[in-house]
mmCIF file with all atom_site columns, C-alpha atoms in Angstrom:
data_model
loop_
_atom_site.group_PDB
_atom_site.id
_atom_site.type_symbol
_atom_site.label_atom_id
_atom_site.label_alt_id
_atom_site.label_comp_id
_atom_site.label_asym_id
_atom_site.label_entity_id
_atom_site.label_seq_id
_atom_site.pdbx_PDB_ins_code
_atom_site.Cartn_x
_atom_site.Cartn_y
_atom_site.Cartn_z
_atom_site.occupancy
_atom_site.B_iso_or_equiv
_atom_site.pdbx_formal_charge
_atom_site.auth_seq_id
_atom_site.auth_comp_id
_atom_site.auth_asym_id
_atom_site.auth_atom_id
_atom_site.pdbx_PDB_model_num
ATOM 1   C CA . SER K 1 1  ? 23.609 56.876 -4.019  1.00 90.00 ? 556 SER K CA 1
ATOM 2   C CA . GLN K 1 2  ? 23.988 54.037 -1.577  1.00 91.00 ? 557 GLN K CA 1
ATOM 3   C CA . ALA K 1 3  ? 23.688 56.369 1.395   1.00 94.00 ? 558 ALA K CA 1
ATOM 4   C CA . GLU K 1 4  ? 20.439 57.828 0.059   1.00 95.00 ? 559 GLU K CA 1
ATOM 5   C CA . VAL K 1 5  ? 19.016 54.367 -0.525  1.00 96.00 ? 560 VAL K CA 1
ATOM 6   C CA . ASP K 1 6  ? 20.008 53.302 2.989   1.00 96.00 ? 561 ASP K CA 1
ATOM 7   C CA . GLU K 1 7  ? 18.404 56.408 4.464   1.00 97.00 ? 562 GLU K CA 1
ATOM 8   C CA . MET K 1 8  ? 15.199 55.750 2.520   1.00 97.00 ? 563 MET K CA 1
ATOM 9   C CA . LEU K 1 9  ? 15.133 52.168 3.765   1.00 97.00 ? 564 LEU K CA 1
ATOM 10  C CA . GLN K 1 10 ? 15.767 53.195 7.364   1.00 97.00 ? 565 GLN K CA 1
ATOM 11  C CA . THR K 1 11 ? 12.866 55.655 7.191   1.00 97.00 ? 566 THR K CA 1
ATOM 12  C CA . LEU K 1 12 ? 10.627 52.977 5.685   1.00 97.00 ? 567 LEU K CA 1
ATOM 13  C CA . ILE K 1 13 ? 11.600 50.462 8.354   1.00 98.00 ? 568 ILE K CA 1
ATOM 14  C CA . ASN K 1 14 ? 10.737 52.999 11.038  1.00 97.00 ? 569 ASN K CA 1
ATOM 15  C CA . LYS K 1 15 ? 7.403  53.903 9.474   1.00 97.00 ? 570 LYS K CA 1
ATOM 16  C CA . SER K 1 16 ? 5.583  51.966 12.150  1.00 97.00 ? 571 SER K CA 1
ATOM 17  C CA . PRO K 1 17 ? 6.660  50.317 15.444  1.00 96.00 ? 572 PRO K CA 1
ATOM 18  C CA . ILE K 1 18 ? 5.848  46.999 13.830  1.00 96.00 ? 573 ILE K CA 1
ATOM 19  C CA . MET K 1 19 ? 6.622  46.887 10.147  1.00 98.00 ? 574 MET K CA 1
ATOM 20  C CA . LEU K 1 20 ? 6.145  43.880 7.872   1.00 98.00 ? 575 LEU K CA 1
ATOM 21  C CA . PHE K 1 21 ? 7.787  43.652 4.460   1.00 98.00 ? 576 PHE K CA 1
ATOM 22  C CA . MET K 1 22 ? 5.823  41.046 2.568   1.00 98.00 ? 577 MET K CA 1
ATOM 23  C CA . LYS K 1 23 ? 4.758  39.783 -0.825  1.00 97.00 ? 578 LYS K CA 1
ATOM 24  C CA . GLY K 1 24 ? 1.313  41.204 -1.448  1.00 98.00 ? 579 GLY K CA 1
ATOM 25  C CA . SER K 1 25 ? -0.875 42.789 1.196   1.00 98.00 ? 580 SER K CA 1
ATOM 26  C CA . PRO K 1 26 ? -2.475 41.439 4.375   1.00 97.00 ? 581 PRO K CA 1
ATOM 27  C CA . SER K 1 27 ? -5.796 41.121 2.585   1.00 97.00 ? 582 SER K CA 1
ATOM 28  C CA . GLN K 1 28 ? -4.179 39.601 -0.498  1.00 97.00 ? 583 GLN K CA 1
ATOM 29  C CA . PRO K 1 29 ? -0.905 37.889 0.364   1.00 97.00 ? 584 PRO K CA 1
ATOM 30  C CA . GLN K 1 30 ? 0.972  36.633 -2.688  1.00 96.00 ? 585 GLN K CA 1
ATOM 31  C CA . CYS K 1 31 ? 3.018  33.911 -1.073  1.00 94.00 ? 586 CYS K CA 1
ATOM 32  C CA . GLY K 1 32 ? 2.451  31.174 1.499   1.00 94.00 ? 587 GLY K CA 1
ATOM 33  C CA . PHE K 1 33 ? 5.065  32.418 3.971   1.00 95.00 ? 588 PHE K CA 1
ATOM 34  C CA . SER K 1 34 ? 3.812  35.996 3.834   1.00 97.00 ? 589 SER K CA 1
ATOM 35  C CA . LYS K 1 35 ? 0.272  34.745 4.310   1.00 97.00 ? 590 LYS K CA 1
ATOM 36  C CA . GLN K 1 36 ? 1.270  32.714 7.374   1.00 97.00 ? 591 GLN K CA 1
ATOM 37  C CA . MET K 1 37 ? 3.134  35.671 8.852   1.00 97.00 ? 592 MET K CA 1
ATOM 38  C CA . VAL K 1 38 ? 0.054  37.896 8.517   1.00 98.00 ? 593 VAL K CA 1
ATOM 39  C CA . SER K 1 39 ? -2.134 35.204 10.157  1.00 97.00 ? 594 SER K CA 1
ATOM 40  C CA . LEU K 1 40 ? 0.321  34.863 13.007  1.00 96.00 ? 595 LEU K CA 1
ATOM 41  C CA . LEU K 1 41 ? 0.346  38.605 13.725  1.00 96.00 ? 596 LEU K CA 1
ATOM 42  C CA . GLN K 1 42 ? -3.433 38.900 13.451  1.00 96.00 ? 597 GLN K CA 1
ATOM 43  C CA . ARG K 1 43 ? -4.009 35.868 15.688  1.00 95.00 ? 598 ARG K CA 1
ATOM 44  C CA . HIS K 1 44 ? -2.035 37.609 18.412  1.00 94.00 ? 599 HIS K CA 1
ATOM 45  C CA . ASN K 1 45 ? -3.800 40.917 17.871  1.00 94.00 ? 600 ASN K CA 1
ATOM 46  C CA . ILE K 1 46 ? -0.580 42.609 16.874  1.00 94.00 ? 601 ILE K CA 1
ATOM 47  C CA . GLU K 1 47 ? -1.063 45.893 15.049  1.00 95.00 ? 602 GLU K CA 1
ATOM 48  C CA . PHE K 1 48 ? 1.324  46.326 12.185  1.00 97.00 ? 603 PHE K CA 1
ATOM 49  C CA . ASP K 1 49 ? 1.898  48.270 9.010   1.00 98.00 ? 604 ASP K CA 1
ATOM 50  C CA . HIS K 1 50 ? 3.066  46.562 5.854   1.00 98.00 ? 605 HIS K CA 1
ATOM 51  C CA . PHE K 1 51 ? 4.993  47.206 2.668   1.00 98.00 ? 606 PHE K CA 1
ATOM 52  C CA . ASP K 1 52 ? 4.351  45.136 -0.458  1.00 98.00 ? 607 ASP K CA 1
ATOM 53  C CA . ILE K 1 53 ? 7.787  44.418 -1.904  1.00 98.00 ? 608 ILE K CA 1
ATOM 54  C CA . LEU K 1 54 ? 6.234  43.173 -5.128  1.00 97.00 ? 609 LEU K CA 1
ATOM 55  C CA . GLN K 1 55 ? 5.304  46.791 -5.855  1.00 97.00 ? 610 GLN K CA 1
ATOM 56  C CA . ASP K 1 56 ? 8.807  48.195 -5.568  1.00 97.00 ? 611 ASP K CA 1
ATOM 57  C CA . ASP K 1 57 ? 11.788 46.428 -7.048  1.00 97.00 ? 612 ASP K CA 1
ATOM 58  C CA . LEU K 1 58 ? 14.326 48.845 -5.585  1.00 97.00 ? 613 LEU K CA 1
ATOM 59  C CA . VAL K 1 59 ? 13.166 48.187 -2.024  1.00 97.00 ? 614 VAL K CA 1
ATOM 60  C CA . ARG K 1 60 ? 12.836 44.491 -2.782  1.00 96.00 ? 615 ARG K CA 1
ATOM 61  C CA . GLN K 1 61 ? 16.476 44.162 -3.825  1.00 95.00 ? 616 GLN K CA 1
ATOM 62  C CA . GLU K 1 62 ? 18.091 46.770 -1.603  1.00 97.00 ? 617 GLU K CA 1
ATOM 63  C CA . LEU K 1 63 ? 16.358 45.782 1.631   1.00 97.00 ? 618 LEU K CA 1
ATOM 64  C CA . LYS K 1 64 ? 17.862 42.291 1.370   1.00 96.00 ? 619 LYS K CA 1
ATOM 65  C CA . ARG K 1 65 ? 21.318 43.785 1.136   1.00 95.00 ? 620 ARG K CA 1
ATOM 66  C CA . PHE K 1 66 ? 20.589 46.359 3.860   1.00 96.00 ? 621 PHE K CA 1
ATOM 67  C CA . SER K 1 67 ? 19.298 43.819 6.366   1.00 96.00 ? 622 SER K CA 1
ATOM 68  C CA . LYS K 1 68 ? 21.555 40.940 5.248   1.00 96.00 ? 623 LYS K CA 1
ATOM 69  C CA . TRP K 1 69 ? 18.406 38.869 4.965   1.00 96.00 ? 624 TRP K CA 1
ATOM 70  C CA . ALA K 1 70 ? 17.779 36.989 1.775   1.00 94.00 ? 625 ALA K CA 1
ATOM 71  C CA . THR K 1 71 ? 14.065 36.233 1.955   1.00 95.00 ? 626 THR K CA 1
ATOM 72  C CA . TYR K 1 72 ? 10.605 37.698 2.538   1.00 96.00 ? 627 TYR K CA 1
ATOM 73  C CA . PRO K 1 73 ? 8.592  38.180 4.694   1.00 97.00 ? 628 PRO K CA 1
ATOM 74  C CA . GLN K 1 74 ? 10.744 40.313 7.037   1.00 98.00 ? 629 GLN K CA 1
ATOM 75  C CA . LEU K 1 75 ? 9.389  41.631 10.315  1.00 98.00 ? 630 LEU K CA 1
ATOM 76  C CA . TYR K 1 76 ? 10.865 44.721 12.013  1.00 97.00 ? 631 TYR K CA 1
ATOM 77  C CA . VAL K 1 77 ? 10.025 45.905 15.515  1.00 96.00 ? 632 VAL K CA 1
ATOM 78  C CA . ASN K 1 78 ? 11.089 49.426 16.488  1.00 95.00 ? 633 ASN K CA 1
ATOM 79  C CA . GLY K 1 79 ? 13.418 49.586 13.521  1.00 96.00 ? 634 GLY K CA 1
ATOM 80  C CA . GLU K 1 80 ? 15.130 46.297 14.254  1.00 95.00 ? 635 GLU K CA 1
ATOM 81  C CA . LEU K 1 81 ? 14.960 43.126 12.194  1.00 97.00 ? 636 LEU K CA 1
ATOM 82  C CA . VAL K 1 82 ? 13.256 40.334 14.130  1.00 96.00 ? 637 VAL K CA 1
ATOM 83  C CA . GLY K 1 83 ? 13.469 37.814 11.313  1.00 96.00 ? 638 GLY K CA 1
ATOM 84  C CA . GLY K 1 84 ? 11.281 35.757 9.036   1.00 96.00 ? 639 GLY K CA 1
ATOM 85  C CA . LEU K 1 85 ? 8.364  33.420 9.587   1.00 95.00 ? 640 LEU K CA 1
ATOM 86  C CA . ASP K 1 86 ? 10.198 30.606 11.361  1.00 91.00 ? 641 ASP K CA 1
ATOM 87  C CA . ILE K 1 87 ? 11.858 32.913 13.882  1.00 93.00 ? 642 ILE K CA 1
ATOM 88  C CA . CYS K 1 88 ? 8.506  34.573 14.608  1.00 94.00 ? 643 CYS K CA 1
ATOM 89  C CA . LYS K 1 89 ? 6.879  31.168 15.106  1.00 92.00 ? 644 LYS K CA 1
ATOM 90  C CA . GLU K 1 90 ? 9.619  30.266 17.602  1.00 89.00 ? 645 GLU K CA 1
ATOM 91  C CA . LEU K 1 91 ? 9.112  33.544 19.453  1.00 90.00 ? 646 LEU K CA 1
ATOM 92  C CA . VAL K 1 92 ? 5.381  32.834 19.674  1.00 88.00 ? 647 VAL K CA 1
ATOM 93  C CA . GLU K 1 93 ? 6.084  29.389 21.144  1.00 87.00 ? 648 GLU K CA 1
ATOM 94  C CA . ALA K 1 94 ? 8.469  30.911 23.660  1.00 88.00 ? 649 ALA K CA 1
ATOM 95  C CA . GLY K 1 95 ? 5.864  33.536 24.512  1.00 84.00 ? 650 GLY K CA 1
ATOM 96  C CA . GLU K 1 96 ? 8.260  36.270 23.457  1.00 79.00 ? 651 GLU K CA 1
ATOM 97  C CA . LEU K 1 97 ? 6.559  37.828 20.481  1.00 72.00 ? 652 LEU K CA 1
ATOM 98  C CA . MET U 2 1  ? 20.127 12.995 0.407   1.00 56.00 ? 483 MET U CA 1
ATOM 99  C CA . SER U 2 2  ? 20.310 10.003 -1.908  1.00 54.00 ? 484 SER U CA 1
ATOM 100 C CA . THR U 2 3  ? 22.609 10.002 -4.893  1.00 53.00 ? 485 THR U CA 1
ATOM 101 C CA . ASP U 2 4  ? 22.531 7.894  -8.017  1.00 53.00 ? 486 ASP U CA 1
ATOM 102 C CA . ALA U 2 5  ? 25.657 5.719  -7.839  1.00 54.00 ? 487 ALA U CA 1
ATOM 103 C CA . SER U 2 6  ? 26.004 5.574  -11.599 1.00 50.00 ? 488 SER U CA 1
ATOM 104 C CA . ALA U 2 7  ? 25.772 9.331  -12.265 1.00 53.00 ? 489 ALA U CA 1
ATOM 105 C CA . PRO U 2 8  ? 28.979 11.344 -12.601 1.00 54.00 ? 490 PRO U CA 1
ATOM 106 C CA . GLU U 2 9  ? 29.690 13.799 -9.777  1.00 59.00 ? 491 GLU U CA 1
ATOM 107 C CA . GLU U 2 10 ? 28.490 17.284 -10.659 1.00 70.00 ? 492 GLU U CA 1
ATOM 108 C CA . ASP U 2 11 ? 27.970 20.570 -8.915  1.00 85.00 ? 493 ASP U CA 1
ATOM 109 C CA . THR U 2 12 ? 24.357 20.860 -7.956  1.00 92.00 ? 494 THR U CA 1
ATOM 110 C CA . VAL U 2 13 ? 22.879 23.862 -6.178  1.00 92.00 ? 495 VAL U CA 1
ATOM 111 C CA . MET U 2 14 ? 22.530 21.793 -3.013  1.00 94.00 ? 496 MET U CA 1
ATOM 112 C CA . SER U 2 15 ? 26.102 20.512 -3.095  1.00 93.00 ? 497 SER U CA 1
ATOM 113 C CA . THR U 2 16 ? 27.433 24.035 -3.630  1.00 95.00 ? 498 THR U CA 1
ATOM 114 C CA . ILE U 2 17 ? 25.460 25.258 -0.629  1.00 96.00 ? 499 ILE U CA 1
ATOM 115 C CA . GLU U 2 18 ? 26.787 22.361 1.449   1.00 96.00 ? 500 GLU U CA 1
ATOM 116 C CA . LYS U 2 19 ? 30.383 23.064 0.456   1.00 96.00 ? 501 LYS U CA 1
ATOM 117 C CA . LYS U 2 20 ? 30.156 26.780 1.236   1.00 97.00 ? 502 LYS U CA 1
ATOM 118 C CA . ILE U 2 21 ? 28.516 26.330 4.626   1.00 98.00 ? 503 ILE U CA 1
ATOM 119 C CA . THR U 2 22 ? 30.961 23.566 5.534   1.00 97.00 ? 504 THR U CA 1
ATOM 120 C CA . SER U 2 23 ? 33.928 25.675 4.583   1.00 97.00 ? 505 SER U CA 1
ATOM 121 C CA . GLU U 2 24 ? 32.791 28.895 6.282   1.00 97.00 ? 506 GLU U CA 1
ATOM 122 C CA . LEU U 2 25 ? 30.925 27.747 9.393   1.00 98.00 ? 507 LEU U CA 1
ATOM 123 C CA . LYS U 2 26 ? 32.694 24.455 10.097  1.00 98.00 ? 508 LYS U CA 1
ATOM 124 C CA . PRO U 2 27 ? 29.530 22.696 11.239  1.00 98.00 ? 509 PRO U CA 1
ATOM 125 C CA . VAL U 2 28 ? 29.595 19.557 13.338  1.00 97.00 ? 510 VAL U CA 1
ATOM 126 C CA . LYS U 2 29 ? 26.385 18.614 11.593  1.00 98.00 ? 511 LYS U CA 1
ATOM 127 C CA . LEU U 2 30 ? 24.830 19.907 8.392   1.00 98.00 ? 512 LEU U CA 1
ATOM 128 C CA . GLU U 2 31 ? 21.727 19.026 6.455   1.00 97.00 ? 513 GLU U CA 1
ATOM 129 C CA . VAL U 2 32 ? 20.850 20.659 3.163   1.00 96.00 ? 514 VAL U CA 1
ATOM 130 C CA . ILE U 2 33 ? 17.596 19.143 2.036   1.00 95.00 ? 515 ILE U CA 1
ATOM 131 C CA . PRO U 2 34 ? 16.014 20.091 -1.263  1.00 92.00 ? 516 PRO U CA 1
ATOM 132 C CA . ALA U 2 35 ? 12.250 20.228 -1.396  1.00 90.00 ? 517 ALA U CA 1
ATOM 133 C CA . TYR U 2 36 ? 10.834 17.566 -3.729  1.00 87.00 ? 518 TYR U CA 1
ATOM 134 C CA . GLY U 2 37 ? 14.230 15.855 -3.761  1.00 86.00 ? 519 GLY U CA 1
ATOM 135 C CA . ASP U 2 38 ? 15.507 18.085 -6.561  1.00 88.00 ? 520 ASP U CA 1
ATOM 136 C CA . PRO U 2 39 ? 19.239 18.816 -6.094  1.00 86.00 ? 521 PRO U CA 1
ATOM 137 C CA . ASN U 2 40 ? 18.911 21.832 -8.369  1.00 87.00 ? 522 ASN U CA 1
ATOM 138 C CA . GLY U 2 41 ? 15.585 22.912 -6.984  1.00 85.00 ? 523 GLY U CA 1
ATOM 139 C CA . SER U 2 42 ? 14.535 26.317 -5.736  1.00 90.00 ? 524 SER U CA 1
ATOM 140 C CA . HIS U 2 43 ? 13.249 25.426 -2.250  1.00 92.00 ? 525 HIS U CA 1
ATOM 141 C CA . VAL U 2 44 ? 15.539 24.157 0.466   1.00 94.00 ? 526 VAL U CA 1
ATOM 142 C CA . THR U 2 45 ? 15.663 23.237 4.148   1.00 95.00 ? 527 THR U CA 1
ATOM 143 C CA . ILE U 2 46 ? 18.938 23.932 5.924   1.00 97.00 ? 528 ILE U CA 1
ATOM 144 C CA . ASN U 2 47 ? 19.853 22.617 9.373   1.00 97.00 ? 529 ASN U CA 1
ATOM 145 C CA . VAL U 2 48 ? 23.250 23.662 10.735  1.00 98.00 ? 530 VAL U CA 1
ATOM 146 C CA . VAL U 2 49 ? 24.913 22.762 14.015  1.00 98.00 ? 531 VAL U CA 1
ATOM 147 C CA . SER U 2 50 ? 28.020 24.863 14.565  1.00 98.00 ? 532 SER U CA 1
ATOM 148 C CA . GLN U 2 51 ? 30.010 26.390 17.379  1.00 98.00 ? 533 GLN U CA 1
ATOM 149 C CA . ALA U 2 52 ? 30.106 29.590 15.321  1.00 97.00 ? 534 ALA U CA 1
ATOM 150 C CA . PHE U 2 53 ? 26.550 30.335 16.457  1.00 98.00 ? 535 PHE U CA 1
ATOM 151 C CA . GLU U 2 54 ? 27.516 30.548 20.103  1.00 98.00 ? 536 GLU U CA 1
ATOM 152 C CA . GLY U 2 55 ? 26.321 33.767 21.709  1.00 97.00 ? 537 GLY U CA 1
ATOM 153 C CA . LYS U 2 56 ? 24.302 34.846 18.682  1.00 97.00 ? 538 LYS U CA 1
ATOM 154 C CA . ARG U 2 57 ? 20.562 35.374 18.490  1.00 94.00 ? 539 ARG U CA 1
ATOM 155 C CA . ALA U 2 58 ? 18.462 33.447 15.966  1.00 94.00 ? 540 ALA U CA 1
ATOM 156 C CA . VAL U 2 59 ? 18.309 36.371 13.559  1.00 96.00 ? 541 VAL U CA 1
ATOM 157 C CA . GLN U 2 60 ? 22.103 36.835 13.605  1.00 97.00 ? 542 GLN U CA 1
ATOM 158 C CA . ARG U 2 61 ? 22.660 33.114 13.028  1.00 97.00 ? 543 ARG U CA 1
ATOM 159 C CA . GLN U 2 62 ? 20.497 33.085 9.924   1.00 97.00 ? 544 GLN U CA 1
ATOM 160 C CA . GLN U 2 63 ? 22.250 36.222 8.679   1.00 97.00 ? 545 GLN U CA 1
ATOM 161 C CA . MET U 2 64 ? 25.557 34.340 8.995   1.00 98.00 ? 546 MET U CA 1
ATOM 162 C CA . VAL U 2 65 ? 24.223 31.523 6.844   1.00 98.00 ? 547 VAL U CA 1
ATOM 163 C CA . TYR U 2 66 ? 22.673 33.880 4.284   1.00 97.00 ? 548 TYR U CA 1
ATOM 164 C CA . LYS U 2 67 ? 26.003 35.676 3.994   1.00 97.00 ? 549 LYS U CA 1
ATOM 165 C CA . VAL U 2 68 ? 27.743 32.427 3.068   1.00 97.00 ? 550 VAL U CA 1
ATOM 166 C CA . ILE U 2 69 ? 25.200 31.428 0.417   1.00 97.00 ? 551 ILE U CA 1
ATOM 167 C CA . TRP U 2 70 ? 24.218 34.905 -0.742  1.00 96.00 ? 552 TRP U CA 1
ATOM 168 C CA . GLU U 2 71 ? 24.847 34.123 -4.417  1.00 94.00 ? 553 GLU U CA 1
ATOM 169 C CA . GLU U 2 72 ? 22.610 31.072 -4.353  1.00 94.00 ? 554 GLU U CA 1
ATOM 170 C CA . MET U 2 73 ? 19.930 33.096 -2.571  1.00 94.00 ? 555 MET U CA 1
ATOM 171 C CA . GLN U 2 74 ? 19.960 35.752 -5.302  1.00 91.00 ? 556 GLN U CA 1
ATOM 172 C CA . GLY U 2 75 ? 19.723 33.146 -8.020  1.00 89.00 ? 557 GLY U CA 1
ATOM 173 C CA . ALA U 2 76 ? 18.748 29.535 -7.790  1.00 90.00 ? 558 ALA U CA 1
ATOM 174 C CA . ILE U 2 77 ? 17.080 29.465 -4.400  1.00 93.00 ? 559 ILE U CA 1
ATOM 175 C CA . HIS U 2 78 ? 13.682 31.140 -4.199  1.00 89.00 ? 560 HIS U CA 1
ATOM 176 C CA . ALA U 2 79 ? 12.639 30.056 -0.741  1.00 91.00 ? 561 ALA U CA 1
ATOM 177 C CA . VAL U 2 80 ? 14.044 28.562 2.414   1.00 93.00 ? 562 VAL U CA 1
ATOM 178 C CA . ASP U 2 81 ? 11.341 26.343 3.853   1.00 91.00 ? 563 ASP U CA 1
ATOM 179 C CA . GLN U 2 82 ? 13.177 25.970 7.125   1.00 91.00 ? 564 GLN U CA 1
ATOM 180 C CA . MET U 2 83 ? 16.515 27.038 8.547   1.00 95.00 ? 565 MET U CA 1
ATOM 181 C CA . LYS U 2 84 ? 17.631 25.744 11.927  1.00 95.00 ? 566 LYS U CA 1
ATOM 182 C CA . CYS U 2 85 ? 20.867 27.100 13.380  1.00 97.00 ? 567 CYS U CA 1
ATOM 183 C CA . GLN U 2 86 ? 22.012 25.492 16.617  1.00 97.00 ? 568 GLN U CA 1
ATOM 184 C CA . THR U 2 87 ? 25.155 25.279 18.677  1.00 98.00 ? 569 THR U CA 1
ATOM 185 C CA . PRO U 2 88 ? 26.403 21.751 19.459  1.00 97.00 ? 570 PRO U CA 1
ATOM 186 C CA . ALA U 2 89 ? 25.168 22.181 23.038  1.00 97.00 ? 571 ALA U CA 1
ATOM 187 C CA . GLU U 2 90 ? 21.664 23.083 21.900  1.00 97.00 ? 572 GLU U CA 1
ATOM 188 C CA . ALA U 2 91 ? 21.611 20.123 19.530  1.00 96.00 ? 573 ALA U CA 1
ATOM 189 C CA . GLY U 2 92 ? 22.507 17.805 22.363  1.00 95.00 ? 574 GLY U CA 1
ATOM 190 C CA . MET U 2 93 ? 25.892 16.916 20.856  1.00 91.00 ? 575 MET U CA 1
#
């Protein structure tokens, strides 16, 4: 059911204080934007956990609907959506990440 | 975006995106730029200047745009290379 899916997603989002939903893994990113996001986090010594959305089609489709965000990568901090690569780059420039 | 003057007007992915954003967010300025100049391409850059973004954080602004073009995002568009959402004040207008 929708509620069960939403609950599963909420738990997944909260799996780690900083949670990255990406294509591939940090050691083997499968898309340019995901790769850049990983580099950005690592450059700033930010510890994060990740979920490879290429491995799970249900999460891949449902998370977009759940977060009203149409693309990957998606970065969550403390259960809240921060945004994609460009927003994170802006936050870095503003010293806010 | 350049158009071929001799081609008949047709609904491209880019023009559909432009129409939807224009209609829903009433931008004072809008740029929908296909990567590689392909009006039916799968990568796009979107720059929107609209009063509707007032008081909203960056993530909320992009969510507003995604909501408007959700269909295109599930289908034709595979990646958004850049999306800039500004209020007229921020854009210096």
